[in-house]
Tab-separated table of C-alpha atoms in Angstrom:
chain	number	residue	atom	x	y	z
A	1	UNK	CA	0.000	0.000	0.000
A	2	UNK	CA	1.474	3.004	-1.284
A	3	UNK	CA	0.957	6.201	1.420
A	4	UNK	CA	1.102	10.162	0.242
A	5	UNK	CA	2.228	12.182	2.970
A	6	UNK	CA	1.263	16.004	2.826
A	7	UNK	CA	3.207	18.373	4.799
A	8	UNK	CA	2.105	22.543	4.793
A	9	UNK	CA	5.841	24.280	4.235
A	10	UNK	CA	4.030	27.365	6.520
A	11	UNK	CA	2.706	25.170	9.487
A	12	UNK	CA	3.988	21.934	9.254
A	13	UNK	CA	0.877	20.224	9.291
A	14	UNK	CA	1.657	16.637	7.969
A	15	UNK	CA	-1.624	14.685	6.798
A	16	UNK	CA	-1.199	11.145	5.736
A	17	UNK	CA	-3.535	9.571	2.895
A	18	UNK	CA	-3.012	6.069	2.196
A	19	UNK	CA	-4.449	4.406	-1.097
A	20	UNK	CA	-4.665	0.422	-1.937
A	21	UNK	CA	-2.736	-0.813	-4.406
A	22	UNK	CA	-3.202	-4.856	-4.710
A	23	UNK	CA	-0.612	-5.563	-7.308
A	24	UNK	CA	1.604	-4.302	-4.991
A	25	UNK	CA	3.026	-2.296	-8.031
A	26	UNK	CA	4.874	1.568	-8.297
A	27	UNK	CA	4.707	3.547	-11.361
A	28	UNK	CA	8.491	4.747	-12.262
A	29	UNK	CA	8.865	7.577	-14.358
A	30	UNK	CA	11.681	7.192	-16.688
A	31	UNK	CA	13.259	10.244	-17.463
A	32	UNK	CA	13.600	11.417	-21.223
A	33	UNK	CA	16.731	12.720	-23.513
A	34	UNK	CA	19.688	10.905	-20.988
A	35	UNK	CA	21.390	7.901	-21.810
A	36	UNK	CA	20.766	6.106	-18.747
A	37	UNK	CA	18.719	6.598	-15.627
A	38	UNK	CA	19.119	3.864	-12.581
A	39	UNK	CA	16.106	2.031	-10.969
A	40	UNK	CA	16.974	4.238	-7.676
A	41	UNK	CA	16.944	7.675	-9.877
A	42	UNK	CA	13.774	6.730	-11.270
A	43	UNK	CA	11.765	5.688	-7.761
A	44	UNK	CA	13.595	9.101	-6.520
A	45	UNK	CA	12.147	10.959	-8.817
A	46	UNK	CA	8.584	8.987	-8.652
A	47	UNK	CA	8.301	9.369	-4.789
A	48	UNK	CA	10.089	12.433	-3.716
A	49	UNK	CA	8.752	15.338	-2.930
A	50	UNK	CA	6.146	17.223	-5.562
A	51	UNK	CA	4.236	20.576	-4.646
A	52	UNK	CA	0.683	19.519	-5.596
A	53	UNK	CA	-1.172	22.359	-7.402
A	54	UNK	CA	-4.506	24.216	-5.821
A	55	UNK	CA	-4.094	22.456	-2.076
A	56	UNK	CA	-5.081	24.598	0.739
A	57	UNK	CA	-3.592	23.910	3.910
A	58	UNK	CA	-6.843	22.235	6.311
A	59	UNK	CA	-4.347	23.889	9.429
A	60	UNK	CA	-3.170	27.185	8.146
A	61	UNK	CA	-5.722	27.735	5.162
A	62	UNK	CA	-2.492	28.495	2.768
A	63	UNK	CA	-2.358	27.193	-0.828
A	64	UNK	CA	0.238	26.075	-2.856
A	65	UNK	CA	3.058	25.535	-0.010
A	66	UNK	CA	2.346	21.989	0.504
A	67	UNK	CA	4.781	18.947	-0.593
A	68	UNK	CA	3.702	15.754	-1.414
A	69	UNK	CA	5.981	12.621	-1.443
A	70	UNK	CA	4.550	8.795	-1.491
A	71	UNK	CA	6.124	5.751	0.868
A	72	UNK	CA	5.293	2.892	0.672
A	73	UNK	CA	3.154	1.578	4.059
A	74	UNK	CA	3.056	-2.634	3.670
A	75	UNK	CA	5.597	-4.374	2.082
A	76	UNK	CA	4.412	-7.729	0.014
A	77	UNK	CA	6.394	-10.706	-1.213
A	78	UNK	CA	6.546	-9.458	-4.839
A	79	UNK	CA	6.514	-6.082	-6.116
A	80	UNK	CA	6.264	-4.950	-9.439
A	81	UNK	CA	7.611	-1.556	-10.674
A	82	UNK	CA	6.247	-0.185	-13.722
A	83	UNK	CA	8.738	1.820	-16.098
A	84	UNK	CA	6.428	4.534	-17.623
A	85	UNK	CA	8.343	4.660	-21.099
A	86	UNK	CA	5.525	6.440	-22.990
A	87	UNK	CA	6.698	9.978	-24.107
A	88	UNK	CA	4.981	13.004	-26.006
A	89	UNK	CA	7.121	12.108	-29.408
A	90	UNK	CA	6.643	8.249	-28.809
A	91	UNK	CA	8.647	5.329	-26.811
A	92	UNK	CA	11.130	6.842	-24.171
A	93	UNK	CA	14.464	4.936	-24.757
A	94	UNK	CA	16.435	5.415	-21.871
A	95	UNK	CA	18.769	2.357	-20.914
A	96	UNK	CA	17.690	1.634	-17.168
A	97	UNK	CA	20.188	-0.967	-15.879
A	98	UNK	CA	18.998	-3.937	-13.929
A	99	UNK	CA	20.719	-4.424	-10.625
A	100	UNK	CA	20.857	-7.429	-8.931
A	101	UNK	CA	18.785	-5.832	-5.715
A	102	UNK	CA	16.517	-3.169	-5.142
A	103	UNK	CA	16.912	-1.314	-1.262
A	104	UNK	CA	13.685	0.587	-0.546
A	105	UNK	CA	14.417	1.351	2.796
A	106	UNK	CA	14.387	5.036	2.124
A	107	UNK	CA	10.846	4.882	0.800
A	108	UNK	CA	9.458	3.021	4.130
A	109	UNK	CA	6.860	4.945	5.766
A	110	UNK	CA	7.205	5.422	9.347
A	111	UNK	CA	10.115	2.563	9.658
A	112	UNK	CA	9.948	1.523	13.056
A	113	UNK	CA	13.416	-0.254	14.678
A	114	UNK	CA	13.499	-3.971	15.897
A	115	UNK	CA	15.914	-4.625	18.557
A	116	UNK	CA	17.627	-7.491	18.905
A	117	UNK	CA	19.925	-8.932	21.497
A	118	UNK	CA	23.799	-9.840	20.813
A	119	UNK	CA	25.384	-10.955	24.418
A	120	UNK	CA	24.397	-8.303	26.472
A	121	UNK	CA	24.795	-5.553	24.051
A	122	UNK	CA	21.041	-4.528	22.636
A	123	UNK	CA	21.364	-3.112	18.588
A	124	UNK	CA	18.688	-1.717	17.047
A	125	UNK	CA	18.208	-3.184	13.652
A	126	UNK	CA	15.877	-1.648	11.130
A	127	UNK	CA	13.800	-4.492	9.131
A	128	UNK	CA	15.107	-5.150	5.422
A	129	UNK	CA	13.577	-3.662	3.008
A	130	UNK	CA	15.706	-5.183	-0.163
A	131	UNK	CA	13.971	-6.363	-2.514
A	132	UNK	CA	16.095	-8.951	-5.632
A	133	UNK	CA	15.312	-8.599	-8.949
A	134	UNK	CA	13.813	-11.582	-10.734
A	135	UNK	CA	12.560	-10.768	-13.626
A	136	UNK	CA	11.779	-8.366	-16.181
A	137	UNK	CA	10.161	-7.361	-19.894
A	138	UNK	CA	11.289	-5.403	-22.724
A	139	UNK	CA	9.520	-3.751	-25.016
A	140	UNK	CA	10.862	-4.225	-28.526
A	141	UNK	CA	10.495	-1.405	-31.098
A	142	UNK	CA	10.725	2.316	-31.709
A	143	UNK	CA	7.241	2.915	-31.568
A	144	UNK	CA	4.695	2.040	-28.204
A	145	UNK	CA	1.730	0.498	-30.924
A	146	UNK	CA	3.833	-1.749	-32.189
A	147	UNK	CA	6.944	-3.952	-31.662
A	148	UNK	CA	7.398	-7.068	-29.734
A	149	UNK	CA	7.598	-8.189	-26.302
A	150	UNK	CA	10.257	-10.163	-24.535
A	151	UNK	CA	10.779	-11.558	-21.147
A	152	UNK	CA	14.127	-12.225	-19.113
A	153	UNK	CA	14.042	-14.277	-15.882
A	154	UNK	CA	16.337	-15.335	-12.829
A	155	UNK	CA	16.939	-18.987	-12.449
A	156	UNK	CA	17.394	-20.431	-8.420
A	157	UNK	CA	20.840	-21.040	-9.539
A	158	UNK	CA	21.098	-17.282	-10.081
A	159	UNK	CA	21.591	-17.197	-14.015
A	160	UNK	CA	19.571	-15.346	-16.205
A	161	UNK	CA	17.521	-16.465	-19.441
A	162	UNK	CA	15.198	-14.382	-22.128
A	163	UNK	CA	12.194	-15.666	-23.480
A	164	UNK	CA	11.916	-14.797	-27.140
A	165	UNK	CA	8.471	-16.612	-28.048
A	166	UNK	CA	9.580	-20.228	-28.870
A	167	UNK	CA	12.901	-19.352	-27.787
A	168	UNK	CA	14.978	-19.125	-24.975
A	169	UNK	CA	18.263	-18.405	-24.511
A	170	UNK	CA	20.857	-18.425	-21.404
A	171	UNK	CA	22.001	-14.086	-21.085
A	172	UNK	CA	25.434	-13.040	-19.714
A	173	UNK	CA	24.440	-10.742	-16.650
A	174	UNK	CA	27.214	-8.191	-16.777
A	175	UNK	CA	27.061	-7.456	-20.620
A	176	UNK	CA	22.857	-7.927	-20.934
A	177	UNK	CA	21.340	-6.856	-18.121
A	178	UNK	CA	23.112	-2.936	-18.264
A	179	UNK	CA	21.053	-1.584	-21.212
A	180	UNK	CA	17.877	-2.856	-21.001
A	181	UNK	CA	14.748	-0.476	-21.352
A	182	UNK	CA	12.591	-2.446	-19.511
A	183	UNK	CA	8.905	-2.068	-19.358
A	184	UNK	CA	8.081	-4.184	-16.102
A	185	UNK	CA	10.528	-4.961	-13.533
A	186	UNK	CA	9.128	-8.297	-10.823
A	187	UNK	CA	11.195	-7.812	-7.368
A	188	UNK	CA	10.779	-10.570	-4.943
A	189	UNK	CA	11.613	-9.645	-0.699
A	190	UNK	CA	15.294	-10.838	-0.176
């Protein structure tokens, strides 16, 4: 469940507004005209902070001074992010590189410590919120109505295969996995 968290720049006023998501899923805007953008650029700039336009302040009664960011609340098994590749002059190309894990510890709402007891020495411990990547598709073509689709997935043994149709095909990580413009990316909780 993804959370938006409002917060008045006059007042400080913070109002939390959670919405349901079931897919467990998070929209990533891929930026346009770079080379390459990473999977943490692209939640940063997803999630962070926007100011969202005609809000008035339910504390202060001010408009227009409030920021908005979005954490996510519950954590599931799987999570899938969504690249947003569709741009105003067509398909955005942007290589995002596939890494082999995902931290979203930064985008935890409210992340509350466990302790946990070494000897007699007590550490705090946040949960962790790392996510590996196991799979993802590609989109094909130059142009969003048409093209094809592929799909490359994560073994147990930890190697890496694409499904072409009928075919599939064994992928070296370091070489194929850097310049991918992946439309769907499946994480699974480390």
């Amino acid at each position: 469940m993804l959370s938006d968290q409002l917060e008045c720049g006059s007042c400080g006023k913070k109002r939390d507004t959670a919405h349901i998501d079931a897919c467990w899923s998070i929209r990533l805007e891929i930026p346009n005209k770079v080379r390459e953008a990473t999977i943490s650029d692209c939640l940063r700039r997803s999630l962070d902070a926007e100011t969202p336009e005609g809000y008035t302040c339910e504390s202060c009664g001010k408009k227009d001074v409030t920021s908005k960011t979005e954490r996510i609340k519950n954590w599931g098994t799987y999570l899938l992010l969504n690249c947003d590749r569709a741009g105003s002059n067509g398909k955005i190309g942007t290589k995002t590189p596939i890494p082999e894990y995902v931290d979203l510890d930064e985008y935890m709402l409210d992340r509350q410590p466990s302790t946990t007891d070494i000897g007699k020495t007590v550490t705090k411990l946040f949960p962790d919120f790392r996510y590996e990547v196991v799979a993802f598709a590609e989109h094909r073509g130059t142009r969003r109505s048409a093209g094809h689709y592929t799909a490359t997935v994560r073994n147990s043994d930890n190697q890496w295969f694409r499904c072409d149709d009928s075919n599939v095909s064994q992928v070296e990580r370091e070489r194929d996995l850097q310049a991918t413009t992946a439309t769907v990316i499946m994480l699974k909780k480390c």
